[in-house]
Amino acid sequence: MAHRTTRLRATEITARKGTAFPVMTAYDAPFARCAEAAGIDVLLVGDSLGMVVLGYTSTTPVDLEDMIRHTAAVVRGTKTAHVIADLPFGSYEASDADAVTSAIALVKEGSASSVKLEGGAEMAARIAAIVGAGIPVCAHIGLLPQTAPIGDGFALRRDRDALLHDAHAVADAGAYAVVLEVVEADIAAEITSQIAIPTIGIGAGPSCDAQVLVLHDVLGLYPDPPKFAKAYANLANDATNALRAYAGEVRSGAFPPRRVPR
Ligand code: KIV
């Protein structure tokens, strides 16, 4: 089979509806390279960046400049992956024009393949405006981390009618896929069966078309992962042990090695 040389397009992601596929967050070139080497071809530069990389306690402080810098790094670390960039809090809520301007910056300066924004029916006009500017949009409904601390909190979302309404609204507005975050599994299954675009679940049960997790939770690099996440490694331990070994060798004089006399 010929290797592809171009990045996966949003339309190809939509065409995966009904086929399970993995999505992973990424924030820098080295880990993006690892994800692509592992066969993951949809990478999300989430504004979870703020918590897992920048050390904030929420995603709220992340700004457009942060997102552009880290999106560009993920793009530089990959060749054919589709790179979704989050529109950070404050960069799209005020108007359709703001949303389009911010989305263009992520594509133009960050080389994003598409953008993601949080919100359901209330964001339909924003989604349509960005899609109208030629930029594919991944929607995000259910738990919305950008406003959860000052809004509805972090509990499981189980308002079936509101969630179905939001899912149809974002699909009708032109989104090519939709993230369902912390949505009751039966409702996520119902949404997945009703809309024509792929659902990408996170804490939303096994019936979504795709699954996404936060890289640092999967690799055991974040000290406070959500209950639904699964760690496939403990890189925090591995890194600490490697650094302890280095520190010990410097203190003992074992590193660097003495030059062997000729
Ligand atoms: O910011 C992020 O990582 C996200 C995922 C949790 C879907 O939006």
PDB file of C-alpha atoms and ligand atoms in Angstrom:
ATOM      1  CA  MET A   1       0.000   0.000   0.000  1.00  0.00           C
ATOM      2  CA  ALA A   2       1.387   3.427  -0.970  1.00  0.00           C
ATOM      3  CA  HIS A   3       2.251   5.662   1.983  1.00  0.00           C
ATOM      4  CA  ARG A   4       0.292   8.906   1.988  1.00  0.00           C
ATOM      5  CA  THR A   5       2.242  12.116   1.646  1.00  0.00           C
ATOM      6  CA  THR A   6      -0.465  14.628   2.498  1.00  0.00           C
ATOM      7  CA  ARG A   7      -2.231  15.314   5.770  1.00  0.00           C
ATOM      8  CA  LEU A   8      -5.476  13.508   6.565  1.00  0.00           C
ATOM      9  CA  ARG A   9      -8.386  15.791   5.710  1.00  0.00           C
ATOM     10  CA  ALA A  10     -11.478  16.564   7.754  1.00  0.00           C
ATOM     11  CA  THR A  11     -13.678  15.016   5.049  1.00  0.00           C
ATOM     12  CA  GLU A  12     -11.749  11.749   5.452  1.00  0.00           C
ATOM     13  CA  ILE A  13     -12.410  11.849   9.192  1.00  0.00           C
ATOM     14  CA  THR A  14     -16.121  12.330   8.544  1.00  0.00           C
ATOM     15  CA  ALA A  15     -15.992   9.327   6.188  1.00  0.00           C
ATOM     16  CA  ARG A  16     -14.811   7.182   9.119  1.00  0.00           C
ATOM     17  CA  LYS A  17     -18.297   7.374  10.666  1.00  0.00           C
ATOM     18  CA  GLY A  18     -19.086   3.887  12.007  1.00  0.00           C
ATOM     19  CA  THR A  19     -15.417   2.802  12.173  1.00  0.00           C
ATOM     20  CA  ALA A  20     -13.627   2.959  15.533  1.00  0.00           C
ATOM     21  CA  PHE A  21     -10.539   5.169  15.498  1.00  0.00           C
ATOM     22  CA  PRO A  22      -8.193   6.661  18.108  1.00  0.00           C
ATOM     23  CA  VAL A  23      -7.592  10.354  18.662  1.00  0.00           C
ATOM     24  CA  MET A  24      -4.878  11.616  21.043  1.00  0.00           C
ATOM     25  CA  THR A  25      -3.993  15.026  22.368  1.00  0.00           C
ATOM     26  CA  ALA A  26      -0.498  16.315  21.603  1.00  0.00           C
ATOM     27  CA  TYR A  27       1.291  19.515  22.537  1.00  0.00           C
ATOM     28  CA  ASP A  28       4.849  19.245  21.271  1.00  0.00           C
ATOM     29  CA  ALA A  29       6.915  17.766  18.457  1.00  0.00           C
ATOM     30  CA  PRO A  30       8.485  14.729  20.221  1.00  0.00           C
ATOM     31  CA  PHE A  31       5.243  13.246  21.548  1.00  0.00           C
ATOM     32  CA  ALA A  32       3.370  14.105  18.336  1.00  0.00           C
ATOM     33  CA  ARG A  33       6.072  12.133  16.496  1.00  0.00           C
ATOM     34  CA  CYS A  34       5.495   9.183  18.878  1.00  0.00           C
ATOM     35  CA  ALA A  35       1.722   9.306  18.338  1.00  0.00           C
ATOM     36  CA  GLU A  36       2.088   9.372  14.564  1.00  0.00           C
ATOM     37  CA  ALA A  37       4.617   6.511  14.710  1.00  0.00           C
ATOM     38  CA  ALA A  38       2.012   4.586  16.757  1.00  0.00           C
ATOM     39  CA  GLY A  39      -0.476   4.956  13.911  1.00  0.00           C
ATOM     40  CA  ILE A  40      -2.619   7.701  15.433  1.00  0.00           C
ATOM     41  CA  ASP A  41      -3.455  10.054  12.594  1.00  0.00           C
ATOM     42  CA  VAL A  42      -5.826  12.473  14.326  1.00  0.00           C
ATOM     43  CA  LEU A  43      -4.099  14.653  16.917  1.00  0.00           C
ATOM     44  CA  LEU A  44      -5.790  17.280  19.040  1.00  0.00           C
ATOM     45  CA  VAL A  45      -3.818  20.207  20.388  1.00  0.00           C
ATOM     46  CA  GLY A  46      -6.275  20.649  23.226  1.00  0.00           C
ATOM     47  CA  ASP A  47      -6.297  23.620  25.531  1.00  0.00           C
ATOM     48  CA  SER A  48      -5.777  20.954  28.215  1.00  0.00           C
ATOM     49  CA  LEU A  49      -2.290  22.229  27.346  1.00  0.00           C
ATOM     50  CA  GLY A  50      -2.888  24.723  30.143  1.00  0.00           C
ATOM     51  CA  MET A  51      -3.191  22.004  32.790  1.00  0.00           C
ATOM     52  CA  VAL A  52      -0.955  19.167  31.635  1.00  0.00           C
ATOM     53  CA  VAL A  53       1.938  21.190  30.166  1.00  0.00           C
ATOM     54  CA  LEU A  54       1.770  24.785  31.412  1.00  0.00           C
ATOM     55  CA  GLY A  55       0.846  23.956  35.014  1.00  0.00           C
ATOM     56  CA  TYR A  56      -2.377  25.977  35.325  1.00  0.00           C
ATOM     57  CA  THR A  57      -5.290  24.565  37.329  1.00  0.00           C
ATOM     58  CA  SER A  58      -7.760  25.041  34.454  1.00  0.00           C
ATOM     59  CA  THR A  59      -7.831  25.661  30.700  1.00  0.00           C
ATOM     60  CA  THR A  60      -9.117  29.216  31.163  1.00  0.00           C
ATOM     61  CA  PRO A  61      -5.768  31.099  31.054  1.00  0.00           C
ATOM     62  CA  VAL A  62      -4.643  29.513  27.769  1.00  0.00           C
ATOM     63  CA  ASP A  63      -4.506  32.119  24.990  1.00  0.00           C
ATOM     64  CA  LEU A  64      -4.330  32.079  21.213  1.00  0.00           C
ATOM     65  CA  GLU A  65      -0.564  32.614  21.203  1.00  0.00           C
ATOM     66  CA  ASP A  66      -0.091  29.485  23.364  1.00  0.00           C
ATOM     67  CA  MET A  67      -2.285  27.487  21.007  1.00  0.00           C
ATOM     68  CA  ILE A  68      -0.512  28.726  17.875  1.00  0.00           C
ATOM     69  CA  ARG A  69       2.948  27.930  19.293  1.00  0.00           C
ATOM     70  CA  HIS A  70       2.034  24.397  20.399  1.00  0.00           C
ATOM     71  CA  THR A  71      -0.005  23.629  17.278  1.00  0.00           C
ATOM     72  CA  ALA A  72       2.956  24.614  15.113  1.00  0.00           C
ATOM     73  CA  ALA A  73       5.208  22.323  17.181  1.00  0.00           C
ATOM     74  CA  VAL A  74       2.846  19.365  16.724  1.00  0.00           C
ATOM     75  CA  VAL A  75       2.672  20.050  12.988  1.00  0.00           C
ATOM     76  CA  ARG A  76       6.492  20.196  12.775  1.00  0.00           C
ATOM     77  CA  GLY A  77       6.693  16.833  14.560  1.00  0.00           C
ATOM     78  CA  THR A  78       4.328  15.065  12.152  1.00  0.00           C
ATOM     79  CA  LYS A  79       3.974  14.458   8.434  1.00  0.00           C
ATOM     80  CA  THR A  80       0.493  13.232   7.600  1.00  0.00           C
ATOM     81  CA  ALA A  81      -1.592  13.475  10.792  1.00  0.00           C
ATOM     82  CA  HIS A  82      -4.629  15.731  10.905  1.00  0.00           C
ATOM     83  CA  VAL A  83      -3.901  18.337  13.586  1.00  0.00           C
ATOM     84  CA  ILE A  84      -6.937  19.853  15.308  1.00  0.00           C
ATOM     85  CA  ALA A  85      -6.280  23.029  17.292  1.00  0.00           C
ATOM     86  CA  ASP A  86      -8.524  24.186  20.122  1.00  0.00           C
ATOM     87  CA  LEU A  87      -9.849  27.721  19.999  1.00  0.00           C
ATOM     88  CA  PRO A  88      -8.999  28.873  23.544  1.00  0.00           C
ATOM     89  CA  PHE A  89     -11.423  30.569  25.923  1.00  0.00           C
ATOM     90  CA  GLY A  90     -11.929  34.207  24.963  1.00  0.00           C
ATOM     91  CA  SER A  91     -10.940  33.800  21.329  1.00  0.00           C
ATOM     92  CA  TYR A  92     -14.351  33.057  19.787  1.00  0.00           C
ATOM     93  CA  GLU A  93     -17.257  33.775  22.130  1.00  0.00           C
ATOM     94  CA  ALA A  94     -17.817  37.484  21.452  1.00  0.00           C
ATOM     95  CA  SER A  95     -18.718  37.341  17.769  1.00  0.00           C
ATOM     96  CA  ASP A  96     -18.616  35.313  14.575  1.00  0.00           C
ATOM     97  CA  ALA A  97     -15.936  37.718  13.320  1.00  0.00           C
ATOM     98  CA  ASP A  98     -13.706  36.991  16.358  1.00  0.00           C
ATOM     99  CA  ALA A  99     -14.210  33.274  15.830  1.00  0.00           C
ATOM    100  CA  VAL A 100     -13.218  33.453  12.169  1.00  0.00           C
ATOM    101  CA  THR A 101     -10.188  35.676  12.888  1.00  0.00           C
ATOM    102  CA  SER A 102      -8.939  33.329  15.629  1.00  0.00           C
ATOM    103  CA  ALA A 103      -9.509  30.227  13.489  1.00  0.00           C
ATOM    104  CA  ILE A 104      -7.591  31.811  10.614  1.00  0.00           C
ATOM    105  CA  ALA A 105      -4.670  32.554  12.960  1.00  0.00           C
ATOM    106  CA  LEU A 106      -4.525  28.905  14.064  1.00  0.00           C
ATOM    107  CA  VAL A 107      -4.436  27.767  10.430  1.00  0.00           C
ATOM    108  CA  LYS A 108      -2.187  30.496   9.065  1.00  0.00           C
ATOM    109  CA  GLU A 109       0.360  30.757  11.899  1.00  0.00           C
ATOM    110  CA  GLY A 110      -0.040  27.325  13.521  1.00  0.00           C
ATOM    111  CA  SER A 111      -0.707  25.309  10.329  1.00  0.00           C
ATOM    112  CA  ALA A 112      -3.698  23.599  11.995  1.00  0.00           C
ATOM    113  CA  SER A 113      -5.725  21.238   9.785  1.00  0.00           C
ATOM    114  CA  SER A 114      -8.951  22.206  11.555  1.00  0.00           C
ATOM    115  CA  VAL A 115     -10.148  23.905  14.739  1.00  0.00           C
ATOM    116  CA  LYS A 116     -12.321  22.847  17.667  1.00  0.00           C
ATOM    117  CA  LEU A 117     -14.586  24.985  19.807  1.00  0.00           C
ATOM    118  CA  GLU A 118     -16.778  24.269  22.820  1.00  0.00           C
ATOM    119  CA  GLY A 119     -20.552  24.646  22.832  1.00  0.00           C
ATOM    120  CA  GLY A 120     -23.740  23.291  21.306  1.00  0.00           C
ATOM    121  CA  ALA A 121     -26.718  25.048  19.714  1.00  0.00           C
ATOM    122  CA  GLU A 122     -25.548  28.426  21.048  1.00  0.00           C
ATOM    123  CA  MET A 123     -22.342  28.052  19.000  1.00  0.00           C
ATOM    124  CA  ALA A 124     -24.012  26.946  15.740  1.00  0.00           C
ATOM    125  CA  ALA A 125     -23.566  30.382  14.145  1.00  0.00           C
ATOM    126  CA  ARG A 126     -19.847  30.434  15.092  1.00  0.00           C
ATOM    127  CA  ILE A 127     -19.338  27.004  13.556  1.00  0.00           C
ATOM    128  CA  ALA A 128     -21.146  28.004  10.356  1.00  0.00           C
ATOM    129  CA  ALA A 129     -19.095  31.210  10.104  1.00  0.00           C
ATOM    130  CA  ILE A 130     -15.746  29.406  10.457  1.00  0.00           C
ATOM    131  CA  VAL A 131     -16.792  26.660   8.029  1.00  0.00           C
ATOM    132  CA  GLY A 132     -17.937  29.440   5.693  1.00  0.00           C
ATOM    133  CA  ALA A 133     -14.392  30.818   5.799  1.00  0.00           C
ATOM    134  CA  GLY A 134     -13.130  27.450   4.556  1.00  0.00           C
ATOM    135  CA  ILE A 135     -11.861  26.044   7.867  1.00  0.00           C
ATOM    136  CA  PRO A 136     -13.203  22.682   9.069  1.00  0.00           C
ATOM    137  CA  VAL A 137     -14.639  22.686  12.589  1.00  0.00           C
ATOM    138  CA  CYS A 138     -14.793  19.905  15.166  1.00  0.00           C
ATOM    139  CA  ALA A 139     -17.544  20.670  17.688  1.00  0.00           C
ATOM    140  CA  HIS A 140     -17.446  19.822  21.418  1.00  0.00           C
ATOM    141  CA  ILE A 141     -20.546  19.256  23.559  1.00  0.00           C
ATOM    142  CA  GLY A 142     -21.344  17.782  26.983  1.00  0.00           C
ATOM    143  CA  LEU A 143     -18.885  18.874  29.657  1.00  0.00           C
ATOM    144  CA  LEU A 144     -17.227  22.075  28.456  1.00  0.00           C
ATOM    145  CA  PRO A 145     -13.969  22.483  30.425  1.00  0.00           C
ATOM    146  CA  GLN A 146     -13.512  26.159  29.494  1.00  0.00           C
ATOM    147  CA  THR A 147     -16.646  27.243  31.349  1.00  0.00           C
ATOM    148  CA  ALA A 148     -17.258  24.291  33.707  1.00  0.00           C
ATOM    149  CA  PRO A 149     -15.560  25.976  36.706  1.00  0.00           C
ATOM    150  CA  ILE A 150     -17.846  29.032  36.455  1.00  0.00           C
ATOM    151  CA  GLY A 151     -20.854  27.238  34.956  1.00  0.00           C
ATOM    152  CA  ASP A 152     -22.296  23.726  35.115  1.00  0.00           C
ATOM    153  CA  GLY A 153     -19.373  22.007  36.872  1.00  0.00           C
ATOM    154  CA  PHE A 154     -17.811  18.660  36.037  1.00  0.00           C
ATOM    155  CA  ALA A 155     -20.639  16.163  36.676  1.00  0.00           C
ATOM    156  CA  LEU A 156     -21.736  13.538  34.142  1.00  0.00           C
ATOM    157  CA  ARG A 157     -23.989  15.121  31.515  1.00  0.00           C
ATOM    158  CA  ARG A 158     -27.329  13.299  31.295  1.00  0.00           C
ATOM    159  CA  ASP A 159     -29.841  15.841  29.932  1.00  0.00           C
ATOM    160  CA  ARG A 160     -30.856  13.719  26.934  1.00  0.00           C
ATOM    161  CA  ASP A 161     -33.011  16.257  25.102  1.00  0.00           C
ATOM    162  CA  ALA A 162     -30.506  19.122  25.439  1.00  0.00           C
ATOM    163  CA  LEU A 163     -27.593  16.909  24.355  1.00  0.00           C
ATOM    164  CA  LEU A 164     -29.466  15.574  21.310  1.00  0.00           C
ATOM    165  CA  HIS A 165     -30.488  19.120  20.411  1.00  0.00           C
ATOM    166  CA  ASP A 166     -26.856  20.290  20.651  1.00  0.00           C
ATOM    167  CA  ALA A 167     -25.538  17.347  18.632  1.00  0.00           C
ATOM    168  CA  HIS A 168     -27.981  17.965  15.787  1.00  0.00           C
ATOM    169  CA  ALA A 169     -27.349  21.730  15.892  1.00  0.00           C
ATOM    170  CA  VAL A 170     -23.555  21.421  15.528  1.00  0.00           C
ATOM    171  CA  ALA A 171     -23.871  18.780  12.800  1.00  0.00           C
ATOM    172  CA  ASP A 172     -26.377  20.940  10.898  1.00  0.00           C
ATOM    173  CA  ALA A 173     -24.049  23.951  11.274  1.00  0.00           C
ATOM    174  CA  GLY A 174     -21.369  22.064   9.331  1.00  0.00           C
ATOM    175  CA  ALA A 175     -19.078  20.493  11.940  1.00  0.00           C
ATOM    176  CA  TYR A 176     -17.184  17.505  10.504  1.00  0.00           C
ATOM    177  CA  ALA A 177     -17.045  15.651  13.871  1.00  0.00           C
ATOM    178  CA  VAL A 178     -18.091  16.275  17.460  1.00  0.00           C
ATOM    179  CA  VAL A 179     -16.415  15.556  20.790  1.00  0.00           C
ATOM    180  CA  LEU A 180     -18.790  14.226  23.470  1.00  0.00           C
ATOM    181  CA  GLU A 181     -17.196  14.859  26.858  1.00  0.00           C
ATOM    182  CA  VAL A 182     -18.450  13.118  30.027  1.00  0.00           C
ATOM    183  CA  VAL A 183     -21.830  12.259  28.517  1.00  0.00           C
ATOM    184  CA  GLU A 184     -23.925   9.388  29.875  1.00  0.00           C
ATOM    185  CA  ALA A 185     -23.075   6.325  27.743  1.00  0.00           C
ATOM    186  CA  ASP A 186     -26.615   5.509  26.527  1.00  0.00           C
ATOM    187  CA  ILE A 187     -27.162   9.112  25.449  1.00  0.00           C
ATOM    188  CA  ALA A 188     -23.787   9.125  23.666  1.00  0.00           C
ATOM    189  CA  ALA A 189     -24.849   5.933  21.875  1.00  0.00           C
ATOM    190  CA  GLU A 190     -28.139   7.540  20.834  1.00  0.00           C
ATOM    191  CA  ILE A 191     -26.378  10.661  19.542  1.00  0.00           C
ATOM    192  CA  THR A 192     -23.865   8.496  17.656  1.00  0.00           C
ATOM    193  CA  SER A 193     -26.668   6.591  15.941  1.00  0.00           C
ATOM    194  CA  GLN A 194     -28.619   9.741  15.045  1.00  0.00           C
ATOM    195  CA  ILE A 195     -26.040  12.107  13.526  1.00  0.00           C
ATOM    196  CA  ALA A 196     -24.083  11.630  10.304  1.00  0.00           C
ATOM    197  CA  ILE A 197     -20.723  12.916  11.622  1.00  0.00           C
ATOM    198  CA  PRO A 198     -18.380  10.898  13.860  1.00  0.00           C
ATOM    199  CA  THR A 199     -18.664  11.280  17.616  1.00  0.00           C
ATOM    200  CA  ILE A 200     -15.345  11.398  19.467  1.00  0.00           C
ATOM    201  CA  GLY A 201     -15.949  10.298  23.041  1.00  0.00           C
ATOM    202  CA  ILE A 202     -14.063  11.137  26.205  1.00  0.00           C
ATOM    203  CA  GLY A 203     -15.702   9.639  29.285  1.00  0.00           C
ATOM    204  CA  ALA A 204     -18.770   8.994  27.120  1.00  0.00           C
ATOM    205  CA  GLY A 205     -18.791   5.185  26.915  1.00  0.00           C
ATOM    206  CA  PRO A 206     -17.872   2.664  24.234  1.00  0.00           C
ATOM    207  CA  SER A 207     -20.444   3.482  21.545  1.00  0.00           C
ATOM    208  CA  CYS A 208     -18.862   6.663  20.195  1.00  0.00           C
ATOM    209  CA  ASP A 209     -17.246   6.355  16.775  1.00  0.00           C
ATOM    210  CA  ALA A 210     -13.834   7.468  18.087  1.00  0.00           C
ATOM    211  CA  GLN A 211     -12.177   7.861  21.479  1.00  0.00           C
ATOM    212  CA  VAL A 212      -9.887  10.660  22.616  1.00  0.00           C
ATOM    213  CA  LEU A 213      -7.770  10.836  25.768  1.00  0.00           C
ATOM    214  CA  VAL A 214      -5.308  13.346  27.115  1.00  0.00           C
ATOM    215  CA  LEU A 215      -1.735  12.257  26.312  1.00  0.00           C
ATOM    216  CA  HIS A 216      -0.395  12.930  29.801  1.00  0.00           C
ATOM    217  CA  ASP A 217      -3.119  10.729  31.351  1.00  0.00           C
ATOM    218  CA  VAL A 218      -2.337   7.885  28.919  1.00  0.00           C
ATOM    219  CA  LEU A 219       1.403   8.094  29.587  1.00  0.00           C
ATOM    220  CA  GLY A 220       1.131   8.544  33.365  1.00  0.00           C
ATOM    221  CA  LEU A 221       2.560  12.051  33.323  1.00  0.00           C
ATOM    222  CA  TYR A 222      -0.294  13.926  35.001  1.00  0.00           C
ATOM    223  CA  PRO A 223      -0.794  13.457  38.752  1.00  0.00           C
ATOM    224  CA  ASP A 224      -4.583  13.868  38.787  1.00  0.00           C
ATOM    225  CA  PRO A 225      -6.147  12.009  35.834  1.00  0.00           C
ATOM    226  CA  PRO A 226      -9.948  11.673  35.517  1.00  0.00           C
ATOM    227  CA  LYS A 227     -11.469   8.306  36.532  1.00  0.00           C
ATOM    228  CA  PHE A 228     -12.429   7.370  32.958  1.00  0.00           C
ATOM    229  CA  ALA A 229      -8.854   7.717  31.666  1.00  0.00           C
ATOM    230  CA  LYS A 230      -6.546   4.720  31.316  1.00  0.00           C
ATOM    231  CA  ALA A 231      -2.777   4.916  31.838  1.00  0.00           C
ATOM    232  CA  TYR A 232      -0.808   2.717  29.445  1.00  0.00           C
ATOM    233  CA  ALA A 233       2.571   3.693  30.954  1.00  0.00           C
ATOM    234  CA  ASN A 234       4.067   5.419  33.971  1.00  0.00           C
ATOM    235  CA  LEU A 235       6.478   7.836  32.331  1.00  0.00           C
ATOM    236  CA  ALA A 236       6.579  10.052  35.434  1.00  0.00           C
ATOM    237  CA  ASN A 237       8.233   7.154  37.317  1.00  0.00           C
ATOM    238  CA  ASP A 238      10.490   6.295  34.383  1.00  0.00           C
ATOM    239  CA  ALA A 239      11.592   9.915  34.027  1.00  0.00           C
ATOM    240  CA  THR A 240      12.220  10.325  37.762  1.00  0.00           C
ATOM    241  CA  ASN A 241      14.266   7.109  37.859  1.00  0.00           C
ATOM    242  CA  ALA A 242      16.322   8.162  34.827  1.00  0.00           C
ATOM    243  CA  LEU A 243      16.998  11.584  36.340  1.00  0.00           C
ATOM    244  CA  ARG A 244      17.867  10.038  39.718  1.00  0.00           C
ATOM    245  CA  ALA A 245      20.373   7.731  37.987  1.00  0.00           C
ATOM    246  CA  TYR A 246      21.942  10.705  36.164  1.00  0.00           C
ATOM    247  CA  ALA A 247      22.132  12.784  39.360  1.00  0.00           C
ATOM    248  CA  GLY A 248      23.706   9.865  41.235  1.00  0.00           C
ATOM    249  CA  GLU A 249      26.341   9.307  38.546  1.00  0.00           C
ATOM    250  CA  VAL A 250      27.283  13.003  38.466  1.00  0.00           C
ATOM    251  CA  ARG A 251      27.606  13.060  42.262  1.00  0.00           C
ATOM    252  CA  SER A 252      29.659   9.864  42.347  1.00  0.00           C
ATOM    253  CA  GLY A 253      31.865  10.892  39.432  1.00  0.00           C
ATOM    254  CA  ALA A 254      30.695   7.976  37.235  1.00  0.00           C
ATOM    255  CA  PHE A 255      29.498  10.453  34.608  1.00  0.00           C
ATOM    256  CA  PRO A 256      31.130  11.701  32.487  1.00  0.00           C
ATOM    257  CA  PRO A 257      33.576   8.806  32.177  1.00  0.00           C
ATOM    258  CA  ARG A 258      37.264   9.541  32.811  1.00  0.00           C
ATOM    259  CA  ARG A 259      39.297   9.644  29.643  1.00  0.00           C
ATOM    260  CA  VAL A 260      41.114   6.323  29.233  1.00  0.00           C
ATOM    261  CA  PRO A 261      44.879   7.049  29.001  1.00  0.00           C
ATOM    262  CA  ARG A 262      46.458   5.871  25.697  1.00  0.00           C
TER     263      ARG A 262
HETATM  264  O1  KIV B   1      -8.478  20.216  25.612  1.00  0.00           O
HETATM  265  C1  KIV B   1      -8.609  18.996  25.425  1.00  0.00           C
HETATM  266  O2  KIV B   1      -7.689  18.179  25.611  1.00  0.00           O
HETATM  267  C2  KIV B   1      -9.909  18.533  24.971  1.00  0.00           C
HETATM  268  C3  KIV B   1     -10.161  17.061  25.092  1.00  0.00           C
HETATM  269  C4  KIV B   1     -10.362  16.719  26.507  1.00  0.00           C
HETATM  270  C5  KIV B   1     -11.269  16.618  24.227  1.00  0.00           C
HETATM  271  O3  KIV B   1     -10.731  19.297  24.582  1.00  0.00           O
END
